[in-house]
N, CA and C of each residue as an Amber inpcrd file, in Angstrom:
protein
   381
   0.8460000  -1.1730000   0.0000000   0.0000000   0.0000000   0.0000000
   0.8930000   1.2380000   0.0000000   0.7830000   1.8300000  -1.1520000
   2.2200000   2.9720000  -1.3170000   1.4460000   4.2360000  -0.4510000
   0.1530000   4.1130000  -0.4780000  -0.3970000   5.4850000   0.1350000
  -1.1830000   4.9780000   0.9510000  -0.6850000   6.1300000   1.9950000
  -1.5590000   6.1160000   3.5010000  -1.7220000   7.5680000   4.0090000
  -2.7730000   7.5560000   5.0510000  -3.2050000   8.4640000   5.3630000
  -3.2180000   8.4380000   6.9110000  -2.3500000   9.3980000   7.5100000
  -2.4100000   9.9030000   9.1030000  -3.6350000  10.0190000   9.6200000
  -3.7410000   9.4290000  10.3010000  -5.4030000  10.1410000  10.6950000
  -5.3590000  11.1690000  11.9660000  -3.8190000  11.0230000  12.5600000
  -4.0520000  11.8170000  13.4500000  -3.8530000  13.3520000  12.7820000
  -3.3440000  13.6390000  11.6260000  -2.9820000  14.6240000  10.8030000
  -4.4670000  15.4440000  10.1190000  -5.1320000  14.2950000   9.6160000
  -6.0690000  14.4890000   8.7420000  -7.3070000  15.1570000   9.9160000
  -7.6150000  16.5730000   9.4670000  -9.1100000  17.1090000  10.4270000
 -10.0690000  16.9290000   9.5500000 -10.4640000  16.0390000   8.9340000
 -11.9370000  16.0960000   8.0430000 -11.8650000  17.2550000   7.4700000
 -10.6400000  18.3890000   6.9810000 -10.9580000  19.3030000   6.1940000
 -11.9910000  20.5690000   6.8770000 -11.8210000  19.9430000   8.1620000
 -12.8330000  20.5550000   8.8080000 -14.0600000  20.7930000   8.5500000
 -14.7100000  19.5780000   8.1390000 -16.0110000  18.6680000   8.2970000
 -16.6260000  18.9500000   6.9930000 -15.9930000  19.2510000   6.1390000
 -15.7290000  19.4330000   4.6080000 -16.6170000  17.8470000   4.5000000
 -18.0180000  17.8080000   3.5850000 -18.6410000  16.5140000   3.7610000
 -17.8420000  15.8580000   2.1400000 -17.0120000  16.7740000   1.0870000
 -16.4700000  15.9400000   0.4370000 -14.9200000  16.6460000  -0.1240000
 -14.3400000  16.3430000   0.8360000 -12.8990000  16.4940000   0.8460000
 -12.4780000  16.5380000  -0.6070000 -10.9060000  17.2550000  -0.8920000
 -10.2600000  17.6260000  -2.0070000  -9.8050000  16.1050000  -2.4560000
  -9.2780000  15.3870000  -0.9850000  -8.6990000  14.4540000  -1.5780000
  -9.8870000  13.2100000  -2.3080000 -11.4580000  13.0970000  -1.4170000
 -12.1180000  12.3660000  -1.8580000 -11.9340000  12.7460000  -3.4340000
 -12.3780000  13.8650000  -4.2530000 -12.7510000  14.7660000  -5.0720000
 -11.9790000  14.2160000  -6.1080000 -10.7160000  14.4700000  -5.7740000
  -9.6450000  14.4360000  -7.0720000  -9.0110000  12.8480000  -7.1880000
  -9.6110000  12.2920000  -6.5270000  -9.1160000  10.4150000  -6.8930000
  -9.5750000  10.5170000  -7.8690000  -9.0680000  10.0030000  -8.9300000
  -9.5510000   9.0780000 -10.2910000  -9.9790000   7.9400000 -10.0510000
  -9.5250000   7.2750000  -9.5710000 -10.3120000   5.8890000  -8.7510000
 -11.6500000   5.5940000  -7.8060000 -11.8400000   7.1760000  -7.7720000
 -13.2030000   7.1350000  -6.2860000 -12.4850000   6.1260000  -5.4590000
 -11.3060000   5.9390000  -4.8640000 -11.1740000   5.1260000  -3.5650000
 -11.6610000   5.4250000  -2.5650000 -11.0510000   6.9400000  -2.3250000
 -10.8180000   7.6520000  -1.2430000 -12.5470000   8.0280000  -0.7310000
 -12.8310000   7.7450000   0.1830000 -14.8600000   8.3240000   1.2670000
 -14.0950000   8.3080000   2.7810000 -15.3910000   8.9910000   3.1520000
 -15.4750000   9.4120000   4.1710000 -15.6500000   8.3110000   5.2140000
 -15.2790000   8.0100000   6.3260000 -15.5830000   6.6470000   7.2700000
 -16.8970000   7.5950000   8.1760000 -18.2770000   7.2470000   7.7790000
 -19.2620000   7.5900000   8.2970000 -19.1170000   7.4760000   9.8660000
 -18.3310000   6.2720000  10.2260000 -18.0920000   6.2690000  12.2120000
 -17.6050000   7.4900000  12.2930000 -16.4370000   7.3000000  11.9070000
 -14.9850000   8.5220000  12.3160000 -15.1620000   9.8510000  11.9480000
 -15.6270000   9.9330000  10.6780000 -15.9050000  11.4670000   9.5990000
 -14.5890000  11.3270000   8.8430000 -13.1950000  10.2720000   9.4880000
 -11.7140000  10.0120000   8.8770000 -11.8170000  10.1090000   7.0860000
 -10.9720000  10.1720000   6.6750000 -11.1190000   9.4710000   5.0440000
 -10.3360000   7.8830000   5.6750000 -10.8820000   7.6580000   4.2870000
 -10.2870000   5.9000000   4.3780000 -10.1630000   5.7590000   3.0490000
  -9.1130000   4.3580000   2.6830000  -9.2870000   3.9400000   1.5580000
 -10.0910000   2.8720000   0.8650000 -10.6320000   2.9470000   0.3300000
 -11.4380000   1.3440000  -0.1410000 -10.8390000   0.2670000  -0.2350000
  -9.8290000   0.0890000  -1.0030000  -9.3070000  -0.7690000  -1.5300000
  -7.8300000  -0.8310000  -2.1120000  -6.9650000  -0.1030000  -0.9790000
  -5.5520000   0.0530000  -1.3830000  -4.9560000  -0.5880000  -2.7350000
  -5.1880000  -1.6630000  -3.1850000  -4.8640000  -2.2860000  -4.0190000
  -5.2240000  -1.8230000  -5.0070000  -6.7130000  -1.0850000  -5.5210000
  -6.5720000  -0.4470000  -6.8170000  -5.6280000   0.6940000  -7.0630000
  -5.0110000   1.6070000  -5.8710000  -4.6820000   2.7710000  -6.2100000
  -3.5380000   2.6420000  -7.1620000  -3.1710000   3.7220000  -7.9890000
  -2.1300000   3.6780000  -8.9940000  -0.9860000   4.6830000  -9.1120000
  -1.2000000   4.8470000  -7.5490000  -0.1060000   5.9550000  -7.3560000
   0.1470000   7.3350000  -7.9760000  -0.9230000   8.0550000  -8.3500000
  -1.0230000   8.9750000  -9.2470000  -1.0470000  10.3940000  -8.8970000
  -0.9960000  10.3200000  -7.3230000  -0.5160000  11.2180000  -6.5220000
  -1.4510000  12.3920000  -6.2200000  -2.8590000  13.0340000  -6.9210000
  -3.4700000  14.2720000  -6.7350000  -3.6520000  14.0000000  -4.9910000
  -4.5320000  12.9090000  -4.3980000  -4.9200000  13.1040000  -3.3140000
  -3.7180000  13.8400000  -1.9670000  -2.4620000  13.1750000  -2.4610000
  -1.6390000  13.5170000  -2.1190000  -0.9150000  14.8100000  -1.7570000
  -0.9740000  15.7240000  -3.1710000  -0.8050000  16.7990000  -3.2880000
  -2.2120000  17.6090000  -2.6360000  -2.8640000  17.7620000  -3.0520000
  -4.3050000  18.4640000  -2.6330000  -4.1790000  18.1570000  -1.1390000
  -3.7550000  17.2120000  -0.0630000  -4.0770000  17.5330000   1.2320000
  -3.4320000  18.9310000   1.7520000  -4.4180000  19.9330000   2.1160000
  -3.8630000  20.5600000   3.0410000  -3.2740000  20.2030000   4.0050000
  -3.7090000  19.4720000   5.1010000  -2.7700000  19.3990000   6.0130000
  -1.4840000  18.3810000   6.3720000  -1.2340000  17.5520000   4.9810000
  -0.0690000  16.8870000   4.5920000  -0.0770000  15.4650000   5.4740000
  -1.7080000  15.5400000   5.2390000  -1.7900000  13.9970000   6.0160000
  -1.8900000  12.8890000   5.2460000  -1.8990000  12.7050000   3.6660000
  -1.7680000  11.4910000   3.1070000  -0.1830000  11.6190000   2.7150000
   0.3660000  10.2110000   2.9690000   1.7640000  10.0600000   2.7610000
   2.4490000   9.1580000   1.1950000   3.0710000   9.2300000   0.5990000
   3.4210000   8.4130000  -0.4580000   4.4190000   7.7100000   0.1920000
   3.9040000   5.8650000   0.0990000   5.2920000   5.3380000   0.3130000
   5.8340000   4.6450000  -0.9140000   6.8810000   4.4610000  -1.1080000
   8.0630000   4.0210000  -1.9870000   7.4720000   2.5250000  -2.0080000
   7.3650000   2.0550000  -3.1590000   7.2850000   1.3190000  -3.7580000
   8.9430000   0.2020000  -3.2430000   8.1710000  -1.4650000  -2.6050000
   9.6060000  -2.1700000  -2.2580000  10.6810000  -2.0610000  -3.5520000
  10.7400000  -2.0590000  -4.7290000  11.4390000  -1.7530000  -5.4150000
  12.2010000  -0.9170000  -5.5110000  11.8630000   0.5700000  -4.6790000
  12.3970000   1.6770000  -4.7710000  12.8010000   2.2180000  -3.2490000
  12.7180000   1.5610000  -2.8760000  12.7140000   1.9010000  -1.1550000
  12.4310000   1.3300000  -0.3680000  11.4970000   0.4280000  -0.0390000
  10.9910000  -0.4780000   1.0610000   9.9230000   0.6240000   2.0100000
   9.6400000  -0.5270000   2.4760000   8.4700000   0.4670000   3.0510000
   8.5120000   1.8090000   4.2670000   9.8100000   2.2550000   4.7130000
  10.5920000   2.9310000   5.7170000  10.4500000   4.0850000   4.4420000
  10.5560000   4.3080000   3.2180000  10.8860000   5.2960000   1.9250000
   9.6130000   5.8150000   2.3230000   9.7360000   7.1480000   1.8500000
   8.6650000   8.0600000   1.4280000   8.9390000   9.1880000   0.5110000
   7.8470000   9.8070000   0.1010000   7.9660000  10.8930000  -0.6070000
   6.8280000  12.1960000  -0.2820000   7.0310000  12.8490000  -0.0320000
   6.4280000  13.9920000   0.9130000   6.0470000  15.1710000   0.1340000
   5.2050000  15.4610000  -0.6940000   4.5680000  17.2450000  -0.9370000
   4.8080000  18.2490000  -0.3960000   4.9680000  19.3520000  -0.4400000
   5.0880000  20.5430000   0.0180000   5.0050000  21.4190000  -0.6790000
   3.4550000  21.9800000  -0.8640000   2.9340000  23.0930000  -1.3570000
   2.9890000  24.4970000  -1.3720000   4.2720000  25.0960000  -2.0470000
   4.5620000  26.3980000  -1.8990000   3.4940000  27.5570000  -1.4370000
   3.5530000  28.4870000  -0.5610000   2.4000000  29.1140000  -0.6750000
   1.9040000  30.0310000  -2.1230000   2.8200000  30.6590000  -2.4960000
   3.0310000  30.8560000  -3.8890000   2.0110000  30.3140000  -4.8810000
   1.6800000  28.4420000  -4.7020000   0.9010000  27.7270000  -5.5840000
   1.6080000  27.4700000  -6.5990000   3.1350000  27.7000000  -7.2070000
   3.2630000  27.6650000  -8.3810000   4.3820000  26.4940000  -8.2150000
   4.9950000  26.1470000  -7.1610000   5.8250000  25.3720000  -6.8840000
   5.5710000  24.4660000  -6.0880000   6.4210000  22.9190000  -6.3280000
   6.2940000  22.0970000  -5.3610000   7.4410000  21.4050000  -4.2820000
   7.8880000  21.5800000  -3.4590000   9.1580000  20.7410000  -2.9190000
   8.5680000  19.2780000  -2.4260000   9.5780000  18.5100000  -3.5150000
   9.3440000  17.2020000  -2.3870000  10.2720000  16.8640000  -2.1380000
  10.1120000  16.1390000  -0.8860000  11.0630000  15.4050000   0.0790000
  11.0720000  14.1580000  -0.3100000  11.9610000  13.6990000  -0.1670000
  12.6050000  12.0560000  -0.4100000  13.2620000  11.5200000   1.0800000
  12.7100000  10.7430000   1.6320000  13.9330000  10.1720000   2.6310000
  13.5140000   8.7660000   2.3440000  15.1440000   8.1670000   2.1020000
  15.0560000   7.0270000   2.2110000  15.1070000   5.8060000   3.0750000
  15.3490000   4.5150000   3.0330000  15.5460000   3.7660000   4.0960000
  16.0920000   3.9480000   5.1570000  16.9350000   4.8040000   5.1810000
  18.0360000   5.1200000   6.1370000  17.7360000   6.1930000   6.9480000
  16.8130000   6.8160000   6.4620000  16.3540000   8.2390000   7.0410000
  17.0240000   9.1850000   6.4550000  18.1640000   9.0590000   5.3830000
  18.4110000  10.5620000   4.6480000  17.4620000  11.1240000   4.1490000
  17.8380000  12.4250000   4.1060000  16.3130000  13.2250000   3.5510000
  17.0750000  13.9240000   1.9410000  16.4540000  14.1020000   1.1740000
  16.5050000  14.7130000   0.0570000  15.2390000  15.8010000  -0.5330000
  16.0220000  16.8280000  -0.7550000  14.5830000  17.6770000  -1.4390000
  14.5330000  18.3060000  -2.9900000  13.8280000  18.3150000  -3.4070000
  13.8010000  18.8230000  -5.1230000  12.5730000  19.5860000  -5.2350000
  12.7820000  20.8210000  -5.5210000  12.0380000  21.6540000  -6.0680000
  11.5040000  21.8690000  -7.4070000  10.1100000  21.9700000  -7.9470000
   9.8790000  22.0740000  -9.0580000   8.7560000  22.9040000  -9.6640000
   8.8290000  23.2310000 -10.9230000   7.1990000  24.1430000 -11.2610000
   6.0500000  22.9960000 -11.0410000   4.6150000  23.4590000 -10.7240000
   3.5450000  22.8760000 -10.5290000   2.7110000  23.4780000 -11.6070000
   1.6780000  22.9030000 -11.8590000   0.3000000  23.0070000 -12.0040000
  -0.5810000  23.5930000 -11.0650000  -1.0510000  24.6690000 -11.2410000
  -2.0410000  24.8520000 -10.4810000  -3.7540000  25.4330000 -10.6430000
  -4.1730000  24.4000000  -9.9500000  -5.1230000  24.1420000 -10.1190000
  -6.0870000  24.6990000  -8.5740000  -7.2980000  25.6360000  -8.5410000
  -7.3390000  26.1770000  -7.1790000  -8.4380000  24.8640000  -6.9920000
  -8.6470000  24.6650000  -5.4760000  -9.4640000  23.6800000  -5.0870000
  -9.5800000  23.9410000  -3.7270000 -11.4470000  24.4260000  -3.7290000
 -11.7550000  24.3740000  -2.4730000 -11.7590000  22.7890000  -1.2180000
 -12.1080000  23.6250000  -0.2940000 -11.7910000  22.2260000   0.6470000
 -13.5990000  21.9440000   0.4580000 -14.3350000  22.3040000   0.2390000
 -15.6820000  22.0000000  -0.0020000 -16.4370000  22.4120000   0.1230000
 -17.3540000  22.9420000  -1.0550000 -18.2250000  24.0530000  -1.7040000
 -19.4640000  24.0120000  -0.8760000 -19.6050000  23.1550000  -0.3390000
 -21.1260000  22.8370000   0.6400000 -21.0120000  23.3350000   1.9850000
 -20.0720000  24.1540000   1.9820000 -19.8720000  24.2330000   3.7090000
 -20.5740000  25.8490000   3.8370000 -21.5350000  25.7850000   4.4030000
 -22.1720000  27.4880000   4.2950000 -21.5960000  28.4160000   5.6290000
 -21.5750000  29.3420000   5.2250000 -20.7830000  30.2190000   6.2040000
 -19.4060000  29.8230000   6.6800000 -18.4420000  29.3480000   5.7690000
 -17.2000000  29.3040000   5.7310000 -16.5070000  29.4520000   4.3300000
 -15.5190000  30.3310000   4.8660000 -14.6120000  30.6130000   3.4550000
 -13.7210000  29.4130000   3.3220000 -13.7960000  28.8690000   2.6740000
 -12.8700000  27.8960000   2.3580000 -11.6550000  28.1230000   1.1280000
 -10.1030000  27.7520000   1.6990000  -9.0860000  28.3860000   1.7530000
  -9.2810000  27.5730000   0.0670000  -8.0850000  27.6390000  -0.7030000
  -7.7610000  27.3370000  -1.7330000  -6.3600000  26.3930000  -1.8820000
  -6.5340000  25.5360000  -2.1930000  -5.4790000  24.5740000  -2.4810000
  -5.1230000  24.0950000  -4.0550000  -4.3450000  23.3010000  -4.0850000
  -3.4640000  23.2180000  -5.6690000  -3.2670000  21.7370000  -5.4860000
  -3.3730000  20.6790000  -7.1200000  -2.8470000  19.8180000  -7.4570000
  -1.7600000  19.7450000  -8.1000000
């Protein structure tokens, strides 16, 4: 399962009933856990690593892990959404815990945290 999600990280978007990350799966994996309000995944096994949910978390609670081929499961790869919007840094640390970072141009794309929420401004985020 290359992607996971913190839950102690993740605030429901702040009760956002359909999150950026639900939103921008291509897969529809990603819902809401009706107990928790958490996101969850359906079915780790379809995902294809394609990264929007990833990028789109505001609060940098879904994680990319490294593929055993490329890292083992200790690897990650980490987002970091310039405030800017126009840039992205990601982090690399590998097995060992070195860290690596690479900066690059993005796409940006604005995305509320969720249009249904009345009487809240909801901030703007980027894929």
């Amino acid at each position: 399962m290359p992607v996971i999600i913190h839950t102690d990280k993740c605030n429901e978007c702040n009760g956002s009933s359909n999150p950026p990350c639900v939103r921008m799966c291509p897969g529809d994996l990603w819902m809401k856990d009706p107990k928790t309000g958490k996101i969850v995944m359906r079915n780790a096994s379809d995902c294809w690593d394609c990264l929007p949910c990833v990028k789109v978390c505001p609060q940098e609670a879904i994680e990319f892990r490294l593929s055993y081929q490329l890292g083992f499961q200790t690897a990650r790869l980490l987002p970091h959404i310039h405030n800017t919007r126009d840039f992205i840094t990601w982090e690399l640390i590998d097995t060992n815990g070195v860290t690596d970072k690479f900066t690059i141009r993005t796409k940006v794309l604005p995305v509320e945290l969720d249009e249904s929420i009345e009487g809240v401004t909801p901030a703007e985020y980027s894929i």
